[in-house]
Amino acid sequence: MLRKKTALRLAAPVAVLALALTACGGGDDKKSEDKKADTSKSDSAGSGQGSGSADSADSGAGQPSALKPGESTTGRTKEGDATVTYDIAAQKVDLSTEAETAKLVSDPKKAKGLVAAVAHVKYTHKAGAPLAEVPDVGDGAEIYADGTRGGLLIGASEDAAGCEDELELEGWKKGESHVLCQTYLVPAGAKALEVHWAPEDSEGEPVIWKFAAE
């Protein structure tokens, strides 16, 4: 995994567009559409800041209703040969302008009408062995805009304010918290944003946080 992620990072920004702009709502290099088909049917929840903790999510099992920004849940994911339990909380989604987004991609024409949405997700290592490699848990986060999944923008999150570089987190141990980000291109003017999280290759429903686009 370290070699794969390092190669993607070194390929940016030229490869960012080719790998990430799979068309909003289209195919993704990370997960199949079958897993996400019914996620937009989740019950709505308030958009205020949440401080409580939701029921545990077993390997990405979905909640009966969407969580509020900052509200936490528990999820488990494979990290190398071990399973690690995390406390997971999507804190916020930052939106860029169209002009700022054009500077992030190699072909601004293909990003016309789109903006970059950066999901800030806090992960706390609750149980399991310290990580021997670069963490995979952050790869489970996706961004939806008005019910449609955006296009993954690879290599953009590490430079965003408040986001940590996952390549520097080997040895992550119990009790430590880190904020990992994912950047997706979504339509400018979207009214509602959602952050979905589930372990990679999971067949369960994702955990969902709802945000109002500002």
PDB file of C-alpha atoms in Angstrom:
ATOM      1  CA  MET A   1       0.000   0.000   0.000  1.00  0.00           C
ATOM      2  CA  LEU A   2       2.847   2.400   0.744  1.00  0.00           C
ATOM      3  CA  ARG A   3       4.295   1.881  -2.713  1.00  0.00           C
ATOM      4  CA  LYS A   4       0.908   2.395  -4.374  1.00  0.00           C
ATOM      5  CA  LYS A   5       0.099   5.594  -2.505  1.00  0.00           C
ATOM      6  CA  THR A   6       3.579   7.006  -2.969  1.00  0.00           C
ATOM      7  CA  ALA A   7       3.381   6.398  -6.727  1.00  0.00           C
ATOM      8  CA  LEU A   8       0.043   8.198  -6.946  1.00  0.00           C
ATOM      9  CA  ARG A   9       1.441  11.127  -4.974  1.00  0.00           C
ATOM     10  CA  LEU A  10       4.496  11.452  -7.194  1.00  0.00           C
ATOM     11  CA  ALA A  11       2.289  11.337 -10.297  1.00  0.00           C
ATOM     12  CA  ALA A  12       0.260  14.366  -9.212  1.00  0.00           C
ATOM     13  CA  PRO A  13      -0.754  16.815 -10.506  1.00  0.00           C
ATOM     14  CA  VAL A  14      -0.669  15.439 -14.054  1.00  0.00           C
ATOM     15  CA  ALA A  15      -2.231  12.076 -13.163  1.00  0.00           C
ATOM     16  CA  VAL A  16      -4.723  13.627 -10.786  1.00  0.00           C
ATOM     17  CA  LEU A  17      -7.182  14.476 -13.514  1.00  0.00           C
ATOM     18  CA  ALA A  18      -6.906  11.234 -15.425  1.00  0.00           C
ATOM     19  CA  LEU A  19      -7.439   9.093 -12.344  1.00  0.00           C
ATOM     20  CA  ALA A  20      -9.945  11.217 -10.517  1.00  0.00           C
ATOM     21  CA  LEU A  21     -12.302  12.736 -13.055  1.00  0.00           C
ATOM     22  CA  THR A  22     -14.252   9.595 -13.752  1.00  0.00           C
ATOM     23  CA  ALA A  23     -17.299  11.867 -14.122  1.00  0.00           C
ATOM     24  CA  CYS A  24     -19.358  12.756 -11.072  1.00  0.00           C
ATOM     25  CA  GLY A  25     -21.551   9.833 -10.164  1.00  0.00           C
ATOM     26  CA  GLY A  26     -19.704   7.533 -12.551  1.00  0.00           C
ATOM     27  CA  GLY A  27     -17.225   4.728 -11.927  1.00  0.00           C
ATOM     28  CA  ASP A  28     -14.597   5.015  -9.217  1.00  0.00           C
ATOM     29  CA  ASP A  29     -11.171   3.487  -9.002  1.00  0.00           C
ATOM     30  CA  LYS A  30     -11.830   2.638  -5.359  1.00  0.00           C
ATOM     31  CA  LYS A  31     -15.267   1.022  -5.041  1.00  0.00           C
ATOM     32  CA  SER A  32     -18.078  -0.400  -7.137  1.00  0.00           C
ATOM     33  CA  GLU A  33     -21.343   1.427  -7.654  1.00  0.00           C
ATOM     34  CA  ASP A  34     -23.340  -1.586  -6.442  1.00  0.00           C
ATOM     35  CA  LYS A  35     -22.247  -0.938  -2.872  1.00  0.00           C
ATOM     36  CA  LYS A  36     -23.401   2.678  -2.999  1.00  0.00           C
ATOM     37  CA  ALA A  37     -26.649   2.309  -4.953  1.00  0.00           C
ATOM     38  CA  ASP A  38     -29.052   2.851  -2.073  1.00  0.00           C
ATOM     39  CA  THR A  39     -27.064   5.166   0.207  1.00  0.00           C
ATOM     40  CA  SER A  40     -28.983   8.273  -0.839  1.00  0.00           C
ATOM     41  CA  LYS A  41     -32.114   6.763   0.788  1.00  0.00           C
ATOM     42  CA  SER A  42     -30.764   7.278   4.303  1.00  0.00           C
ATOM     43  CA  ASP A  43     -33.019   9.267   6.600  1.00  0.00           C
ATOM     44  CA  SER A  44     -32.160  12.942   6.934  1.00  0.00           C
ATOM     45  CA  ALA A  45     -30.714  14.451  10.073  1.00  0.00           C
ATOM     46  CA  GLY A  46     -30.037  17.971  11.360  1.00  0.00           C
ATOM     47  CA  SER A  47     -27.088  19.911  10.042  1.00  0.00           C
ATOM     48  CA  GLY A  48     -25.852  21.401  13.327  1.00  0.00           C
ATOM     49  CA  GLN A  49     -22.577  20.452  15.006  1.00  0.00           C
ATOM     50  CA  GLY A  50     -22.842  17.194  16.922  1.00  0.00           C
ATOM     51  CA  SER A  51     -20.862  16.249  19.992  1.00  0.00           C
ATOM     52  CA  GLY A  52     -22.360  12.862  20.866  1.00  0.00           C
ATOM     53  CA  SER A  53     -21.420   9.372  19.734  1.00  0.00           C
ATOM     54  CA  ALA A  54     -23.618   7.148  17.582  1.00  0.00           C
ATOM     55  CA  ASP A  55     -24.042   3.388  17.889  1.00  0.00           C
ATOM     56  CA  SER A  56     -21.088   1.338  16.697  1.00  0.00           C
ATOM     57  CA  ALA A  57     -20.808   0.537  12.988  1.00  0.00           C
ATOM     58  CA  ASP A  58     -19.729  -3.061  12.364  1.00  0.00           C
ATOM     59  CA  SER A  59     -17.309  -3.048   9.417  1.00  0.00           C
ATOM     60  CA  GLY A  60     -19.102  -0.085   7.873  1.00  0.00           C
ATOM     61  CA  ALA A  61     -22.693  -1.062   8.680  1.00  0.00           C
ATOM     62  CA  GLY A  62     -24.910   1.966   8.160  1.00  0.00           C
ATOM     63  CA  GLN A  63     -26.803   3.907  10.798  1.00  0.00           C
ATOM     64  CA  PRO A  64     -30.622   4.122  10.777  1.00  0.00           C
ATOM     65  CA  SER A  65     -30.260   7.839  10.100  1.00  0.00           C
ATOM     66  CA  ALA A  66     -27.478  10.147   8.990  1.00  0.00           C
ATOM     67  CA  LEU A  67     -25.102  11.557  11.564  1.00  0.00           C
ATOM     68  CA  LYS A  68     -24.573  15.221  12.286  1.00  0.00           C
ATOM     69  CA  PRO A  69     -21.271  16.969  11.527  1.00  0.00           C
ATOM     70  CA  GLY A  70     -18.753  16.086  14.222  1.00  0.00           C
ATOM     71  CA  GLU A  71     -20.809  13.184  15.560  1.00  0.00           C
ATOM     72  CA  SER A  72     -18.779  10.002  15.910  1.00  0.00           C
ATOM     73  CA  THR A  73     -19.260   6.315  15.247  1.00  0.00           C
ATOM     74  CA  THR A  74     -17.074   3.228  15.520  1.00  0.00           C
ATOM     75  CA  GLY A  75     -15.761   1.338  12.506  1.00  0.00           C
ATOM     76  CA  ARG A  76     -13.268  -1.442  11.871  1.00  0.00           C
ATOM     77  CA  THR A  77     -10.950  -1.791   8.911  1.00  0.00           C
ATOM     78  CA  LYS A  78      -8.062  -3.976   7.815  1.00  0.00           C
ATOM     79  CA  GLU A  79      -4.672  -2.344   8.211  1.00  0.00           C
ATOM     80  CA  GLY A  80      -2.141  -4.718   6.700  1.00  0.00           C
ATOM     81  CA  ASP A  81      -2.654  -8.095   8.347  1.00  0.00           C
ATOM     82  CA  ALA A  82      -4.500  -6.713  11.364  1.00  0.00           C
ATOM     83  CA  THR A  83      -7.963  -5.303  12.054  1.00  0.00           C
ATOM     84  CA  VAL A  84      -8.044  -1.911  13.766  1.00  0.00           C
ATOM     85  CA  THR A  85     -11.041  -0.293  15.455  1.00  0.00           C
ATOM     86  CA  TYR A  86     -11.405   3.454  14.982  1.00  0.00           C
ATOM     87  CA  ASP A  87     -13.628   6.180  16.326  1.00  0.00           C
ATOM     88  CA  ILE A  88     -14.628   8.118  13.192  1.00  0.00           C
ATOM     89  CA  ALA A  89     -16.125  11.608  12.904  1.00  0.00           C
ATOM     90  CA  ALA A  90     -16.611  13.656   9.739  1.00  0.00           C
ATOM     91  CA  GLN A  91     -16.007  17.185  10.971  1.00  0.00           C
ATOM     92  CA  LYS A  92     -16.575  19.430   7.972  1.00  0.00           C
ATOM     93  CA  VAL A  93     -16.511  19.765   4.199  1.00  0.00           C
ATOM     94  CA  ASP A  94     -14.651  22.740   2.730  1.00  0.00           C
ATOM     95  CA  LEU A  95     -15.616  23.962  -0.743  1.00  0.00           C
ATOM     96  CA  SER A  96     -13.305  25.818  -3.103  1.00  0.00           C
ATOM     97  CA  THR A  97     -14.308  28.216  -5.847  1.00  0.00           C
ATOM     98  CA  GLU A  98     -14.316  27.238  -9.528  1.00  0.00           C
ATOM     99  CA  ALA A  99     -11.235  29.403 -10.071  1.00  0.00           C
ATOM    100  CA  GLU A 100      -9.365  27.677  -7.237  1.00  0.00           C
ATOM    101  CA  THR A 101     -10.413  24.274  -8.521  1.00  0.00           C
ATOM    102  CA  ALA A 102      -9.074  25.016 -12.004  1.00  0.00           C
ATOM    103  CA  LYS A 103      -5.596  25.433 -10.493  1.00  0.00           C
ATOM    104  CA  LEU A 104      -5.730  21.955  -8.929  1.00  0.00           C
ATOM    105  CA  VAL A 105      -6.156  19.984 -12.146  1.00  0.00           C
ATOM    106  CA  SER A 106      -4.050  19.534 -15.266  1.00  0.00           C
ATOM    107  CA  ASP A 107      -6.943  20.290 -17.651  1.00  0.00           C
ATOM    108  CA  PRO A 108      -9.186  23.055 -16.243  1.00  0.00           C
ATOM    109  CA  LYS A 109     -11.670  22.620 -19.107  1.00  0.00           C
ATOM    110  CA  LYS A 110     -12.666  19.220 -17.786  1.00  0.00           C
ATOM    111  CA  ALA A 111     -13.360  20.704 -14.368  1.00  0.00           C
ATOM    112  CA  LYS A 112     -15.655  23.450 -15.667  1.00  0.00           C
ATOM    113  CA  GLY A 113     -18.719  23.829 -13.463  1.00  0.00           C
ATOM    114  CA  LEU A 114     -17.118  21.807 -10.677  1.00  0.00           C
ATOM    115  CA  VAL A 115     -15.608  22.736  -7.324  1.00  0.00           C
ATOM    116  CA  ALA A 116     -13.312  20.846  -5.001  1.00  0.00           C
ATOM    117  CA  ALA A 117     -14.927  19.556  -1.805  1.00  0.00           C
ATOM    118  CA  VAL A 118     -12.543  18.526   0.972  1.00  0.00           C
ATOM    119  CA  ALA A 119     -13.906  16.211   3.673  1.00  0.00           C
ATOM    120  CA  HIS A 120     -12.095  16.473   7.011  1.00  0.00           C
ATOM    121  CA  VAL A 121     -12.521  13.232   8.949  1.00  0.00           C
ATOM    122  CA  LYS A 122     -11.037  12.628  12.401  1.00  0.00           C
ATOM    123  CA  TYR A 123      -9.941   9.051  13.114  1.00  0.00           C
ATOM    124  CA  THR A 124      -8.995   7.853  16.603  1.00  0.00           C
ATOM    125  CA  HIS A 125      -7.227   4.494  16.990  1.00  0.00           C
ATOM    126  CA  LYS A 126      -9.283   2.679  19.650  1.00  0.00           C
ATOM    127  CA  ALA A 127      -8.154  -0.948  19.504  1.00  0.00           C
ATOM    128  CA  GLY A 128      -5.731  -3.141  17.592  1.00  0.00           C
ATOM    129  CA  ALA A 129      -2.035  -3.229  16.857  1.00  0.00           C
ATOM    130  CA  PRO A 130      -0.062  -0.093  15.936  1.00  0.00           C
ATOM    131  CA  LEU A 131      -0.012   0.452  12.186  1.00  0.00           C
ATOM    132  CA  ALA A 132       2.984  -1.053  10.437  1.00  0.00           C
ATOM    133  CA  GLU A 133       2.222   0.698   7.139  1.00  0.00           C
ATOM    134  CA  VAL A 134       0.484   3.780   5.755  1.00  0.00           C
ATOM    135  CA  PRO A 135      -3.145   3.772   7.022  1.00  0.00           C
ATOM    136  CA  ASP A 136      -5.958   2.633   4.749  1.00  0.00           C
ATOM    137  CA  VAL A 137      -8.820   3.881   6.916  1.00  0.00           C
ATOM    138  CA  GLY A 138      -8.989   7.290   5.211  1.00  0.00           C
ATOM    139  CA  ASP A 139      -9.558   5.691   1.817  1.00  0.00           C
ATOM    140  CA  GLY A 140     -13.035   4.672   2.928  1.00  0.00           C
ATOM    141  CA  ALA A 141     -14.365   8.257   2.850  1.00  0.00           C
ATOM    142  CA  GLU A 142     -16.325   9.566  -0.153  1.00  0.00           C
ATOM    143  CA  ILE A 143     -18.267  12.767  -0.854  1.00  0.00           C
ATOM    144  CA  TYR A 144     -21.755  12.957  -2.367  1.00  0.00           C
ATOM    145  CA  ALA A 145     -23.401  16.145  -3.616  1.00  0.00           C
ATOM    146  CA  ASP A 146     -27.201  16.253  -3.949  1.00  0.00           C
ATOM    147  CA  GLY A 147     -27.265  12.455  -3.841  1.00  0.00           C
ATOM    148  CA  THR A 148     -24.579  11.837  -6.468  1.00  0.00           C
ATOM    149  CA  ARG A 149     -21.012  10.773  -5.743  1.00  0.00           C
ATOM    150  CA  GLY A 150     -18.347  13.229  -6.836  1.00  0.00           C
ATOM    151  CA  GLY A 151     -15.123  12.465  -8.706  1.00  0.00           C
ATOM    152  CA  LEU A 152     -12.083  11.628  -6.589  1.00  0.00           C
ATOM    153  CA  LEU A 153      -9.275  14.163  -6.902  1.00  0.00           C
ATOM    154  CA  ILE A 154      -6.110  12.282  -5.996  1.00  0.00           C
ATOM    155  CA  GLY A 155      -3.181  14.095  -4.424  1.00  0.00           C
ATOM    156  CA  ALA A 156      -5.018  17.300  -3.505  1.00  0.00           C
ATOM    157  CA  SER A 157      -5.890  16.739   0.161  1.00  0.00           C
ATOM    158  CA  GLU A 158      -2.389  16.609   1.611  1.00  0.00           C
ATOM    159  CA  ASP A 159      -1.864  20.330   0.982  1.00  0.00           C
ATOM    160  CA  ALA A 160      -5.264  21.403   2.334  1.00  0.00           C
ATOM    161  CA  ALA A 161      -5.276  23.319   5.610  1.00  0.00           C
ATOM    162  CA  GLY A 162      -5.919  21.084   8.621  1.00  0.00           C
ATOM    163  CA  CYS A 163      -5.260  17.835   6.734  1.00  0.00           C
ATOM    164  CA  GLU A 164      -2.487  15.424   7.671  1.00  0.00           C
ATOM    165  CA  ASP A 165      -0.283  13.464   5.298  1.00  0.00           C
ATOM    166  CA  GLU A 166      -1.097   9.769   5.686  1.00  0.00           C
ATOM    167  CA  LEU A 167       2.344   8.806   4.381  1.00  0.00           C
ATOM    168  CA  GLU A 168       3.771  10.122   7.648  1.00  0.00           C
ATOM    169  CA  LEU A 169       1.497   8.082   9.932  1.00  0.00           C
ATOM    170  CA  GLU A 170       3.219   4.692  10.078  1.00  0.00           C
ATOM    171  CA  GLY A 171       3.274   3.513  13.688  1.00  0.00           C
ATOM    172  CA  TRP A 172      -0.138   5.044  14.481  1.00  0.00           C
ATOM    173  CA  LYS A 173      -1.071   3.491  17.843  1.00  0.00           C
ATOM    174  CA  LYS A 174      -4.001   3.227  20.226  1.00  0.00           C
ATOM    175  CA  GLY A 175      -5.188   6.559  21.602  1.00  0.00           C
ATOM    176  CA  GLU A 176      -3.801   8.688  18.764  1.00  0.00           C
ATOM    177  CA  SER A 177      -6.108  10.823  16.622  1.00  0.00           C
ATOM    178  CA  HIS A 178      -5.418  12.186  13.145  1.00  0.00           C
ATOM    179  CA  VAL A 179      -7.432  14.183  10.615  1.00  0.00           C
ATOM    180  CA  LEU A 180      -7.318  12.658   7.144  1.00  0.00           C
ATOM    181  CA  CYS A 181      -8.969  14.291   4.175  1.00  0.00           C
ATOM    182  CA  GLN A 182     -10.393  13.258   0.840  1.00  0.00           C
ATOM    183  CA  THR A 183     -11.005  15.670  -2.027  1.00  0.00           C
ATOM    184  CA  TYR A 184     -13.783  15.175  -4.554  1.00  0.00           C
ATOM    185  CA  LEU A 185     -14.993  17.326  -7.431  1.00  0.00           C
ATOM    186  CA  VAL A 186     -18.693  18.133  -7.122  1.00  0.00           C
ATOM    187  CA  PRO A 187     -21.036  20.413  -9.096  1.00  0.00           C
ATOM    188  CA  ALA A 188     -20.828  24.085  -8.206  1.00  0.00           C
ATOM    189  CA  GLY A 189     -24.041  25.175  -6.523  1.00  0.00           C
ATOM    190  CA  ALA A 190     -24.827  21.824  -4.906  1.00  0.00           C
ATOM    191  CA  LYS A 191     -27.299  22.219  -2.058  1.00  0.00           C
ATOM    192  CA  ALA A 192     -26.495  19.244   0.147  1.00  0.00           C
ATOM    193  CA  LEU A 193     -23.273  17.364   0.820  1.00  0.00           C
ATOM    194  CA  GLU A 194     -22.724  13.985   2.423  1.00  0.00           C
ATOM    195  CA  VAL A 195     -19.597  12.230   3.642  1.00  0.00           C
ATOM    196  CA  HIS A 196     -19.854   8.437   3.404  1.00  0.00           C
ATOM    197  CA  TRP A 197     -17.436   6.069   5.122  1.00  0.00           C
ATOM    198  CA  ALA A 198     -17.078   2.309   4.841  1.00  0.00           C
ATOM    199  CA  PRO A 199     -14.065  -0.009   4.779  1.00  0.00           C
ATOM    200  CA  GLU A 200     -12.743  -0.659   1.285  1.00  0.00           C
ATOM    201  CA  ASP A 201     -14.373  -3.667  -0.397  1.00  0.00           C
ATOM    202  CA  SER A 202     -17.077  -3.787   2.276  1.00  0.00           C
ATOM    203  CA  GLU A 203     -20.503  -5.007   1.213  1.00  0.00           C
ATOM    204  CA  GLY A 204     -22.215  -3.254   4.120  1.00  0.00           C
ATOM    205  CA  GLU A 205     -23.955   0.090   4.037  1.00  0.00           C
ATOM    206  CA  PRO A 206     -21.724   3.107   4.757  1.00  0.00           C
ATOM    207  CA  VAL A 207     -21.953   5.492   7.665  1.00  0.00           C
ATOM    208  CA  ILE A 208     -23.243   8.864   6.425  1.00  0.00           C
ATOM    209  CA  TRP A 209     -22.825  12.424   7.694  1.00  0.00           C
ATOM    210  CA  LYS A 210     -24.948  15.206   6.189  1.00  0.00           C
ATOM    211  CA  PHE A 211     -23.764  18.774   5.612  1.00  0.00           C
ATOM    212  CA  ALA A 212     -25.440  21.845   4.206  1.00  0.00           C
ATOM    213  CA  ALA A 213     -23.463  23.312   1.296  1.00  0.00           C
ATOM    214  CA  GLU A 214     -22.599  26.938   2.002  1.00  0.00           C
TER     215      GLU A 214
END
